[in-house]
């Protein structure tokens, strides 16, 4: 008859403030981390750890399990495998393979290749087979006669098993790392580790590309990100950003290889990552340029094709609102859809300083409405550049009335201290198809010629008013992008889409990759 075995531990004279429930809770947490792996190893041997007569439930620290068979076709050997991923680091045991014979008794254990990776991927792998009944784990003998006494580590069967399990663990680790990268990116966002990007399409792509690189690097080698303080994280991530922006992306491999030892597989993954990153960058750039050309052609259609019946508010304004890169790459959209000055001021203050507390504007023209209001802040020089754009119907020819309207915008801003500062400048753009025949706009442009700026109609201190034709803006785009167009040899005819209405044009223009997603505050 089998006699009971085991050890009994009894606690006496416990302090009154430590309740039975509290003691049991804290004790159970410790015991799970201390003995969970051991109880899992011996669950078929009727091992148990009882607390007040109740078996310890260590399932609370198990994050994932998988039970399966592995077969070696040539030898017919079968292996029963149980994989366990732990939610927390198990005490003093690390991640290991446990080899058991047919009697469920452990014959040997050893570290897996995924210890100390800095990724919190804690796991145990239990392998049971008759193959291990006579296996000699500490022998590397190659003598065929010795194999009659049992297998060794150089057997084809064991090498197959070890390689198969190593590959299996890497596959199990991938989705876990992908899940953890979300936590990493969110933490980096909260700690402001990433550089500040604007919301124009190019910067949006740069931000996505940088985040993707951080994710992929973490999945390849999490140890790179281990034990860094806030400043070190900022330095490292911004170095990655500089490399992405340069033509020296291949240097990333050399830098990381000099800082941390990379395995053969990690080297290969890193080389593939650099290739894919470079290709994705090129593909996105080409797509962005194509869509910008398409947008410019669609803008021309709205202006020139009278049968489309495009108007200022419903079509031109909405297209420019989605593509305000036409006036500058680094700007943020403060207002659109013709807000009042009080609302424009609130958004302006929020964008620059945060918060929404502003003093109401006291001016006779404060209820006038701006079409487009853009803002750019240079963090290095602390300069703030603002642009106000007034768009006019394609059929309306610009004259003194339209210029006066823009000057009234300027007067509201000039007399409002919250809109002004020594580091602020203001540019106002009046944009239309053509000038009227009375020569009013030409006279204003001629009067401002001494300032030496094209299209300038008025200048006073940090305030400027420009009058431009749509044709000039389109030609400026064509000239700036001519070199890229020549090199990429874009087929403009293939990019063109024929639309039957202004609404169709707008839908297409606001849906392409060059459109900027509005993030009004």
PDB file of N, CA and C in Angstrom, residues 39 64 78 86 108 117 124 132 176 183 196 215 219 221 248 323 384 457 466 492 499 509-510:
ATOM      1  N   UNK A  39       4.153  22.162 -10.476  1.00  0.00           N
ATOM      2  CA  UNK A  39       2.871  21.454 -10.439  1.00  0.00           C
ATOM      3  C   UNK A  39       2.403  21.088 -11.844  1.00  0.00           C
ATOM      4  N   UNK A  64      -1.473  31.433 -21.625  1.00  0.00           N
ATOM      5  CA  UNK A  64      -1.785  30.684 -22.847  1.00  0.00           C
ATOM      6  C   UNK A  64      -1.281  29.263 -22.679  1.00  0.00           C
ATOM      7  N   UNK A  78       7.230   9.621 -31.418  1.00  0.00           N
ATOM      8  CA  UNK A  78       6.192  10.596 -31.127  1.00  0.00           C
ATOM      9  C   UNK A  78       6.511  11.321 -29.828  1.00  0.00           C
ATOM     10  N   UNK A  86       3.387  32.027 -19.206  1.00  0.00           N
ATOM     11  CA  UNK A  86       3.036  32.556 -17.897  1.00  0.00           C
ATOM     12  C   UNK A  86       2.810  34.067 -17.970  1.00  0.00           C
ATOM     13  N   UNK A 108      15.292  15.456 -17.635  1.00  0.00           N
ATOM     14  CA  UNK A 108      16.290  16.531 -17.841  1.00  0.00           C
ATOM     15  C   UNK A 108      15.524  17.826 -18.126  1.00  0.00           C
ATOM     16  N   UNK A 117      15.433  38.159 -23.026  1.00  0.00           N
ATOM     17  CA  UNK A 117      15.248  38.940 -24.251  1.00  0.00           C
ATOM     18  C   UNK A 117      14.598  40.293 -23.978  1.00  0.00           C
ATOM     19  N   UNK A 124       7.109  27.793 -20.445  1.00  0.00           N
ATOM     20  CA  UNK A 124       7.640  26.461 -20.141  1.00  0.00           C
ATOM     21  C   UNK A 124       7.130  25.506 -21.202  1.00  0.00           C
ATOM     22  N   UNK A 132      12.726   9.337 -24.369  1.00  0.00           N
ATOM     23  CA  UNK A 132      13.583   9.846 -23.302  1.00  0.00           C
ATOM     24  C   UNK A 132      13.769   8.848 -22.159  1.00  0.00           C
ATOM     25  N   UNK A 176       2.446  37.635 -29.382  1.00  0.00           N
ATOM     26  CA  UNK A 176       2.600  38.219 -28.048  1.00  0.00           C
ATOM     27  C   UNK A 176       3.386  39.522 -28.140  1.00  0.00           C
ATOM     28  N   UNK A 183       1.318  48.366 -26.328  1.00  0.00           N
ATOM     29  CA  UNK A 183       1.574  48.948 -25.009  1.00  0.00           C
ATOM     30  C   UNK A 183       2.783  49.869 -25.071  1.00  0.00           C
ATOM     31  N   UNK A 196       7.638  65.659 -32.711  1.00  0.00           N
ATOM     32  CA  UNK A 196       6.355  66.264 -33.043  1.00  0.00           C
ATOM     33  C   UNK A 196       6.189  66.302 -34.559  1.00  0.00           C
ATOM     34  N   UNK A 215       8.112  49.296 -33.776  1.00  0.00           N
ATOM     35  CA  UNK A 215       7.415  48.026 -33.548  1.00  0.00           C
ATOM     36  C   UNK A 215       8.242  46.842 -34.071  1.00  0.00           C
ATOM     37  N   UNK A 219      10.043  43.662 -32.109  1.00  0.00           N
ATOM     38  CA  UNK A 219       9.722  42.259 -32.390  1.00  0.00           C
ATOM     39  C   UNK A 219      10.969  41.454 -32.723  1.00  0.00           C
ATOM     40  N   UNK A 221      14.245  42.311 -31.654  1.00  0.00           N
ATOM     41  CA  UNK A 221      15.129  42.250 -30.494  1.00  0.00           C
ATOM     42  C   UNK A 221      14.637  43.228 -29.422  1.00  0.00           C
ATOM     43  N   UNK A 248      20.830  57.078 -45.380  1.00  0.00           N
ATOM     44  CA  UNK A 248      21.749  56.202 -44.667  1.00  0.00           C
ATOM     45  C   UNK A 248      21.009  55.144 -43.854  1.00  0.00           C
ATOM     46  N   UNK A 323      -6.688  69.846 -48.636  1.00  0.00           N
ATOM     47  CA  UNK A 323      -5.360  69.843 -49.277  1.00  0.00           C
ATOM     48  C   UNK A 323      -4.648  71.179 -49.043  1.00  0.00           C
ATOM     49  N   UNK A 384       5.779  81.940 -34.752  1.00  0.00           N
ATOM     50  CA  UNK A 384       4.446  81.469 -35.119  1.00  0.00           C
ATOM     51  C   UNK A 384       4.011  82.188 -36.386  1.00  0.00           C
ATOM     52  N   UNK A 457       0.247  92.625 -52.081  1.00  0.00           N
ATOM     53  CA  UNK A 457      -0.602  93.790 -52.339  1.00  0.00           C
ATOM     54  C   UNK A 457      -0.601  94.779 -51.177  1.00  0.00           C
ATOM     55  N   UNK A 466      -1.604  89.052 -49.788  1.00  0.00           N
ATOM     56  CA  UNK A 466      -1.234  88.619 -51.135  1.00  0.00           C
ATOM     57  C   UNK A 466      -2.514  88.385 -51.941  1.00  0.00           C
ATOM     58  N   UNK A 492       0.496  61.477 -66.608  1.00  0.00           N
ATOM     59  CA  UNK A 492      -0.580  62.348 -66.143  1.00  0.00           C
ATOM     60  C   UNK A 492      -1.935  61.950 -66.747  1.00  0.00           C
ATOM     61  N   UNK A 499     -15.007  63.501 -64.448  1.00  0.00           N
ATOM     62  CA  UNK A 499     -16.162  63.549 -63.559  1.00  0.00           C
ATOM     63  C   UNK A 499     -17.268  64.389 -64.189  1.00  0.00           C
ATOM     64  N   UNK A 509     -11.257  63.951 -54.671  1.00  0.00           N
ATOM     65  CA  UNK A 509     -10.120  64.724 -54.155  1.00  0.00           C
ATOM     66  C   UNK A 509      -9.941  64.560 -52.656  1.00  0.00           C
ATOM     67  N   UNK A 510     -11.033  64.451 -51.918  1.00  0.00           N
ATOM     68  CA  UNK A 510     -10.930  64.343 -50.463  1.00  0.00           C
ATOM     69  C   UNK A 510     -10.703  62.911 -50.005  1.00  0.00           C
TER      70      UNK A 510
END
